[in-house]
mmCIF file of C-alpha atoms in Angstrom:
data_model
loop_
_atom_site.group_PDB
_atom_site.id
_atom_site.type_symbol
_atom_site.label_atom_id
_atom_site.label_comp_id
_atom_site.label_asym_id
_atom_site.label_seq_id
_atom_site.Cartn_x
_atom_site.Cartn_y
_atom_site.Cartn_z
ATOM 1 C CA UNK H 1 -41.429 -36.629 44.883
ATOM 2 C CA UNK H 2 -39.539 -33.384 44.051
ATOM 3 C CA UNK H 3 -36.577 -34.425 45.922
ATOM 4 C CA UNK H 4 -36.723 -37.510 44.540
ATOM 5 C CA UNK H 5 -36.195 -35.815 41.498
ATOM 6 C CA UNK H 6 -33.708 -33.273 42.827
ATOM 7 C CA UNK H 7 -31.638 -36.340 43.651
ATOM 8 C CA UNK H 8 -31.961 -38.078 39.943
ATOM 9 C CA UNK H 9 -31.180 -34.623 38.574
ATOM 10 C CA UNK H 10 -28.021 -34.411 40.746
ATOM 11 C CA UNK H 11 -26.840 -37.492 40.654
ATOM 12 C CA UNK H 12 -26.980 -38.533 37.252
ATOM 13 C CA UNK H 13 -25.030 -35.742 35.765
ATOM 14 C CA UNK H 14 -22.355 -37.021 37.980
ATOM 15 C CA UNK H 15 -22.392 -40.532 37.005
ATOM 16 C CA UNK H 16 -22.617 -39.243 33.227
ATOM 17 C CA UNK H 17 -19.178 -37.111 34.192
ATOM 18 C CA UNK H 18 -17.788 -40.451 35.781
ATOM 19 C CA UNK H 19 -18.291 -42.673 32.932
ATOM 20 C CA UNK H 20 -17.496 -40.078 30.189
ATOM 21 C CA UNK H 21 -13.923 -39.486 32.607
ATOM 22 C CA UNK H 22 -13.395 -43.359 32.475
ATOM 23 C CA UNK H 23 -13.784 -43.068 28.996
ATOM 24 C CA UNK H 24 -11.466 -40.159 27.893
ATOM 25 C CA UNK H 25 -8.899 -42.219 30.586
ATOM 26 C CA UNK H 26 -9.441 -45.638 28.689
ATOM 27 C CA UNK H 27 -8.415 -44.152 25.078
ATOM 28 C CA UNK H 28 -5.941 -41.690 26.339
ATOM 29 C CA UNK H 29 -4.037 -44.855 27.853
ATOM 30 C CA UNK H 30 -4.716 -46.994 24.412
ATOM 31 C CA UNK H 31 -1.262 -48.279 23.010
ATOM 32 C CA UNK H 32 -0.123 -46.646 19.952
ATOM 33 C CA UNK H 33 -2.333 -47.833 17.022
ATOM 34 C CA UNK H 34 -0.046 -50.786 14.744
ATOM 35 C CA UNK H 35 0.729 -49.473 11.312
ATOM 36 C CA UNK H 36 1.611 -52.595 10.111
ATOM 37 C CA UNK H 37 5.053 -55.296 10.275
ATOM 38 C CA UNK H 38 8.747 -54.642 9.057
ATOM 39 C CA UNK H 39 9.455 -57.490 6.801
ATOM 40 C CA UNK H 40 10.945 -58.484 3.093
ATOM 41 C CA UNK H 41 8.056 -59.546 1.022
ATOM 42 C CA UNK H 42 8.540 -61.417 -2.066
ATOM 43 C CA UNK H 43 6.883 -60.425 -6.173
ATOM 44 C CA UNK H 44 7.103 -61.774 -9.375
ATOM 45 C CA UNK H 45 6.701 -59.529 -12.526
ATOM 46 C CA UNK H 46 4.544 -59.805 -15.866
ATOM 47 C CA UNK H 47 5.865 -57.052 -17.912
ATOM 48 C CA UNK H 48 5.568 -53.793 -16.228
ATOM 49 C CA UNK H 49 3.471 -54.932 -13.849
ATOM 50 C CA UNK H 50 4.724 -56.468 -10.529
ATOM 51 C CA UNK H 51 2.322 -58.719 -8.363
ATOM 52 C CA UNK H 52 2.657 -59.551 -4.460
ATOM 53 C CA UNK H 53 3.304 -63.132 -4.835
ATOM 54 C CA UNK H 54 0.932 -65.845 -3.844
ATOM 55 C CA UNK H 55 3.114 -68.598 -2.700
ATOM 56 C CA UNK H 56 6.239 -68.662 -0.962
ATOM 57 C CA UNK H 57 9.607 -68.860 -3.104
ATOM 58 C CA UNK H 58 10.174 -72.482 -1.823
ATOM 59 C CA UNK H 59 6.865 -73.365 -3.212
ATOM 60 C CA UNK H 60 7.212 -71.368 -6.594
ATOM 61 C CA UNK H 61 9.150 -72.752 -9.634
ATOM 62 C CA UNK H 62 10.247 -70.011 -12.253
ATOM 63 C CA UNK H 63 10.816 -70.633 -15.912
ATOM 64 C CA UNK H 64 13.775 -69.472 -17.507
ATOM 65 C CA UNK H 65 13.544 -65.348 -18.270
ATOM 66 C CA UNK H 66 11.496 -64.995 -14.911
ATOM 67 C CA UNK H 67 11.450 -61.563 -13.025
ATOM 68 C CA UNK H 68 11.195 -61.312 -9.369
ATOM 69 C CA UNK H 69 11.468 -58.955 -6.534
ATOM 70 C CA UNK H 70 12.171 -58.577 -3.154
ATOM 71 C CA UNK H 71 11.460 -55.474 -1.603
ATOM 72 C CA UNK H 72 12.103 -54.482 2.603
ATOM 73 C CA UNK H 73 9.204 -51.884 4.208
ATOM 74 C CA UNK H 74 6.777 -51.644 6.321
ATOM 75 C CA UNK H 75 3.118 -52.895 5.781
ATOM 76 C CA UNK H 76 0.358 -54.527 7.108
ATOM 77 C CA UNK H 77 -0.483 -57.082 4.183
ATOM 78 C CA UNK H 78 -0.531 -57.798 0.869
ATOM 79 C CA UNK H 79 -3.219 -55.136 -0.027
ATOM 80 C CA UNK H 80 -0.769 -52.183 0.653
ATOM 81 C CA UNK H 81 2.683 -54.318 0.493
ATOM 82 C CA UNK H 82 5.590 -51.511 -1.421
ATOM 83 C CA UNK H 83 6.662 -52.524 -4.659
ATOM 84 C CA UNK H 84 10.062 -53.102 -5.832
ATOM 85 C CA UNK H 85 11.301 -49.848 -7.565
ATOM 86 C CA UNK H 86 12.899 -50.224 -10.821
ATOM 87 C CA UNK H 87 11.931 -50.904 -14.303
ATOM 88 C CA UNK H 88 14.901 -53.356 -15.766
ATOM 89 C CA UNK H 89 13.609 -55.842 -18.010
ATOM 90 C CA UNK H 90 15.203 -60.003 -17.997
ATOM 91 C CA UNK H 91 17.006 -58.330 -21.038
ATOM 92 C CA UNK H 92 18.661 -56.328 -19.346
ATOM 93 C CA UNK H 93 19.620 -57.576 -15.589
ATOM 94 C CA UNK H 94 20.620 -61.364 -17.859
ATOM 95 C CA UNK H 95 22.290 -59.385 -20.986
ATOM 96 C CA UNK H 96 25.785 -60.873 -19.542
ATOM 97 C CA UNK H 97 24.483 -64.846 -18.767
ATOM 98 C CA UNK H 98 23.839 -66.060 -21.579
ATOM 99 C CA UNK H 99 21.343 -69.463 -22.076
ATOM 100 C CA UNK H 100 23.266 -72.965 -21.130
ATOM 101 C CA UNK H 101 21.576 -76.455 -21.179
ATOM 102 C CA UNK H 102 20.461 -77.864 -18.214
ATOM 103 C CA UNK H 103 19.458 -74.450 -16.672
ATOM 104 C CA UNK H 104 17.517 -71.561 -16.366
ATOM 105 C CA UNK H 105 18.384 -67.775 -15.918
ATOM 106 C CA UNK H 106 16.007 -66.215 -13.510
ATOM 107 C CA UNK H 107 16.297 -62.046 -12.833
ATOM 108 C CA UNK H 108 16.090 -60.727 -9.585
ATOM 109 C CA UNK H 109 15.490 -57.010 -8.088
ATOM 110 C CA UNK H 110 16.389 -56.369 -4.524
ATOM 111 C CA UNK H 111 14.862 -52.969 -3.076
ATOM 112 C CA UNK H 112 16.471 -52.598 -0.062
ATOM 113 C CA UNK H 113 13.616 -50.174 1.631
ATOM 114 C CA UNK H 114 14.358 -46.558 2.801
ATOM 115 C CA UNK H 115 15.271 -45.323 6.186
ATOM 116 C CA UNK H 116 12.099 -44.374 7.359
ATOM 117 C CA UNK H 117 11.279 -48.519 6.706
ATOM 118 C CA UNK H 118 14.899 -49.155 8.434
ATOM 119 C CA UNK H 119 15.294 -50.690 11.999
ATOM 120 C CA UNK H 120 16.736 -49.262 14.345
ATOM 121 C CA UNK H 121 18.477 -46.129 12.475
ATOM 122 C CA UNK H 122 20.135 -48.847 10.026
ATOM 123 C CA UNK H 123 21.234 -47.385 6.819
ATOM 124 C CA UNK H 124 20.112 -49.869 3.781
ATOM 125 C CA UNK H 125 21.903 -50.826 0.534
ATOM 126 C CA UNK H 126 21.472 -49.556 -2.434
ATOM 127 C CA UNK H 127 18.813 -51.300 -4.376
ATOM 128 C CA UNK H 128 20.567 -53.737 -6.716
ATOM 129 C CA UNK H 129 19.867 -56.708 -9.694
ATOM 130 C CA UNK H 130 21.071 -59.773 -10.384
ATOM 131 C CA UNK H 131 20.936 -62.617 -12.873
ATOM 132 C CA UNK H 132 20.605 -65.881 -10.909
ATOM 133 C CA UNK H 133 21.928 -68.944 -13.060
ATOM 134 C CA UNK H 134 20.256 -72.325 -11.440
ATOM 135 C CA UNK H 135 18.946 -75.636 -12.510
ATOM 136 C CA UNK H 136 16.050 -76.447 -14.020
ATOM 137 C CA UNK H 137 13.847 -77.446 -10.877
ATOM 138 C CA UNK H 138 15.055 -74.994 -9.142
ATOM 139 C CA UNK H 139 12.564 -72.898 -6.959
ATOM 140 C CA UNK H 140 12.561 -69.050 -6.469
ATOM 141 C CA UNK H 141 14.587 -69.256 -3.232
ATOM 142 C CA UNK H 142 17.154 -71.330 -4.651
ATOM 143 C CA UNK H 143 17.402 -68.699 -7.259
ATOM 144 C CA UNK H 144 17.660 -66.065 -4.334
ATOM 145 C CA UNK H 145 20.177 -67.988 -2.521
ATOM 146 C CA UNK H 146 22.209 -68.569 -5.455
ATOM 147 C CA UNK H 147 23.130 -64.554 -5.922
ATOM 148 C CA UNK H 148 22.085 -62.715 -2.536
ATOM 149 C CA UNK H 149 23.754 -64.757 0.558
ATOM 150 C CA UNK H 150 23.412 -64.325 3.183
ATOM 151 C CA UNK H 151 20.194 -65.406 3.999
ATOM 152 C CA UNK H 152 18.927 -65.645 7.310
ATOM 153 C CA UNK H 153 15.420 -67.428 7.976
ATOM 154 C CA UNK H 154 13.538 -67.486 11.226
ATOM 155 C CA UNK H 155 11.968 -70.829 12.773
ATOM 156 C CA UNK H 156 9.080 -71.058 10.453
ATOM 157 C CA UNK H 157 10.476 -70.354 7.074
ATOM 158 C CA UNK H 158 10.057 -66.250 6.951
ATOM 159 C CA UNK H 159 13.337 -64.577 4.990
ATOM 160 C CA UNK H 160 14.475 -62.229 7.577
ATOM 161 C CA UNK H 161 17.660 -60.556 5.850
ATOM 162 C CA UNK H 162 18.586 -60.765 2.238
ATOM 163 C CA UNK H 163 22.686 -60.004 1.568
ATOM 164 C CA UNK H 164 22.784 -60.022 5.431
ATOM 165 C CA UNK H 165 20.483 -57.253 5.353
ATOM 166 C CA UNK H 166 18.626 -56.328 7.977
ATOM 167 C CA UNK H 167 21.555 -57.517 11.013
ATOM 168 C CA UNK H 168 19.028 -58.392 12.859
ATOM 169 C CA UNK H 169 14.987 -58.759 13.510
ATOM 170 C CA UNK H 170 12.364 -60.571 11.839
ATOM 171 C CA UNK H 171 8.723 -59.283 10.384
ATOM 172 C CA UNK H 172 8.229 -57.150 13.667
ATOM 173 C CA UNK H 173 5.236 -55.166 14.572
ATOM 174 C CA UNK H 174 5.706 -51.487 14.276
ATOM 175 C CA UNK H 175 3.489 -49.253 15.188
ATOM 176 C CA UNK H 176 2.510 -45.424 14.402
ATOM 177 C CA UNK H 177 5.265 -44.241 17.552
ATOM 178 C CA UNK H 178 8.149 -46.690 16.095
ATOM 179 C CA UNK H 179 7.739 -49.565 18.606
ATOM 180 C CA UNK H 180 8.120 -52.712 17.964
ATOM 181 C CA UNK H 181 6.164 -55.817 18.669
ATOM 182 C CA UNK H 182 6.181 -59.609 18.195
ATOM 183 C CA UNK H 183 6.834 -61.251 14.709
ATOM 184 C CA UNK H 184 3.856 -62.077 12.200
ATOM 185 C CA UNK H 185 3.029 -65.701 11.642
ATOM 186 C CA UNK H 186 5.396 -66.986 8.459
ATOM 187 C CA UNK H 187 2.386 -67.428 6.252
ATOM 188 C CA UNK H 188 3.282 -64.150 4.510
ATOM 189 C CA UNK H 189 4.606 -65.019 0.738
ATOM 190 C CA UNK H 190 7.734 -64.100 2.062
ATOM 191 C CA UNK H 191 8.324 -67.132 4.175
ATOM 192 C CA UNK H 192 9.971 -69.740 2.460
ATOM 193 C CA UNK H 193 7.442 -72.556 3.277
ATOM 194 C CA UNK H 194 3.929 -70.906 3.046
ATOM 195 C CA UNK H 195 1.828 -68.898 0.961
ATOM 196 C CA UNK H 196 0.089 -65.771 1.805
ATOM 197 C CA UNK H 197 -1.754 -64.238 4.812
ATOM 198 C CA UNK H 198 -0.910 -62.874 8.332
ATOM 199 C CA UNK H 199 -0.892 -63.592 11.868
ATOM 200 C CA UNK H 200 -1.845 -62.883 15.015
ATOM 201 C CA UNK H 201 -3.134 -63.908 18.360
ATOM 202 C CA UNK H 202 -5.983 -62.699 20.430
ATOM 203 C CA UNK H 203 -4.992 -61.901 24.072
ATOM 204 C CA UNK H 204 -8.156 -60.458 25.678
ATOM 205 C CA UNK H 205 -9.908 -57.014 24.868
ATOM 206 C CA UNK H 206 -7.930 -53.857 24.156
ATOM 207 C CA UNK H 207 -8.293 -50.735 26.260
ATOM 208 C CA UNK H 208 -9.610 -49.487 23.048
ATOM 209 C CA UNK H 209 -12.302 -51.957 23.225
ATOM 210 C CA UNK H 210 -13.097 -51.237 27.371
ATOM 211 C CA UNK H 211 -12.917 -47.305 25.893
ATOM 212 C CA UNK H 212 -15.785 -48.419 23.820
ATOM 213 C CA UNK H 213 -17.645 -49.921 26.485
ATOM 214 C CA UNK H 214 -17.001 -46.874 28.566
ATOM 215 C CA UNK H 215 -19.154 -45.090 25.922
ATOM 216 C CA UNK H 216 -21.545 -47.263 25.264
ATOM 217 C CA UNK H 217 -22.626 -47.197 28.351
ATOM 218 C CA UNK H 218 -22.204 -43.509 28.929
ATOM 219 C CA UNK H 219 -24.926 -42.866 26.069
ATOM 220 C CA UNK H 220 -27.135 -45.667 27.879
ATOM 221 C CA UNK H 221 -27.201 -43.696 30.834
ATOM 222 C CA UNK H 222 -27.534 -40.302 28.919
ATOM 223 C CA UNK H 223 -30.850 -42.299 27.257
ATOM 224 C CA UNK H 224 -32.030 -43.730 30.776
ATOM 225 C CA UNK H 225 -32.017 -40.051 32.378
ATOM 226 C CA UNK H 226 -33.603 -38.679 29.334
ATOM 227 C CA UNK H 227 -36.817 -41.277 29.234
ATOM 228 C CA UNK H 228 -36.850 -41.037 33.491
ATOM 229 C CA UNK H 229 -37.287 -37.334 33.433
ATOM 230 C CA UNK H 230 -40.094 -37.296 30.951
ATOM 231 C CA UNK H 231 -42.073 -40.254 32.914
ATOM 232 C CA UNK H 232 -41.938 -38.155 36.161
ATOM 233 C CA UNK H 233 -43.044 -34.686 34.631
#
């Protein structure tokens, strides 16, 4: 009986080292944690007060003296999206377009992001307004269209450069080292078609989640050892 227990005592410990190794090896090789996706997302202002947009611009219909903004950075959703920066009123970006039958006057901020929100070391434009002139029915991307081409659009709708701006990419993961990963679903209010939201796919557990699972059953085995040594005293 007391090598029996010699044994447990010895060889626990070891498999306690062995699991809490796998473990520490398991997080240490976790990829960089996402921070959120590079993308132009798309707000409409009451007064002062700007709102992340619910629907997409194809799907919203401004009325004449309308206020909306575009703004390029880095997020994760809607809940921590970066305003547009600037405070001119309609009054002010549409002092020189005056009313005309037949159409409406809608003002527009573009925020072209910072360089730490800038792919790959671009440098953007300064942020700018404009006073988009456009029919009646027109929608907020017509409006968009009308004073900030190019455009460029991926597959499913999502604005991917406004005035040509960025060259190239389109809602990319980033993560907390810089990397990149694959494009968010175009259900952001960004995207031209859809409303808002994100995307995503599931591919299988993380290493973060087999790191968890590591521990889990590291502190099983701590528990097991515990109750197995008080049974045999």
């Amino acid at each position: 009986m007391g090598a029996r227990r010699v044994v447990r005592a010895g060889l626990l410990p070891l498999l306690l080292l062995a699991l809490s190794a796998t473990a520490a090896s398991l997080i240490a090789a976790s990829p960089a944690q996402a921070v959120g996706y590079r993308y132009w997302s798309f707000w409409e202002r009451t007064g002062s007060t700007w709102t992340f947009a619910q629907t997409g611009p194809a799907m919203t219909d401004p009325a004449d003296g309308a206020v909306e903004g575009w703004r390029f950075a880095v997020s994760a959703d809607s809940a921590d999206a970066v305003k547009p920066r600037g405070a001119a009123s309609f009054a002010t970006i549409c002092a020189s377009t005056p009313p005309r039958p037949g159409t409406k006057r809608v003002a527009l901020v573009l925020d072209f992001g910072t360089s730490q929100d800038a792919p790959n070391g671009a440098t953007p434009p300064a942020a700018r307004t404009s006073c988009a002139r456009v029919p009646e029915d027109a929608t907020a991307a017509d409006a968009l269209a009308a004073v900030a081409k190019p455009l460029r659009y991926d597959a499913s709708g999502l604005v991917c450069a406004i005035t040509g701006y960025p060259a190239t990419g389109c809602g990319e993961q980033v993560s907390s080292g810089g990397a990149t990963g694959s494009s968010p679903a175009a259900s952001r209010s960004a995207s031209a078609n859809g409303g808002s939201g994100s995307g995503g796919s599931d591919t299988g557990p993380s290493l973060g989640v087999l790191a968890g699972g590591a521990v889990v059953l590291l502190l099983g085995a701590g528990a097991a050892w515990q109750v197995r040594r008080r049974r045999e005293r």
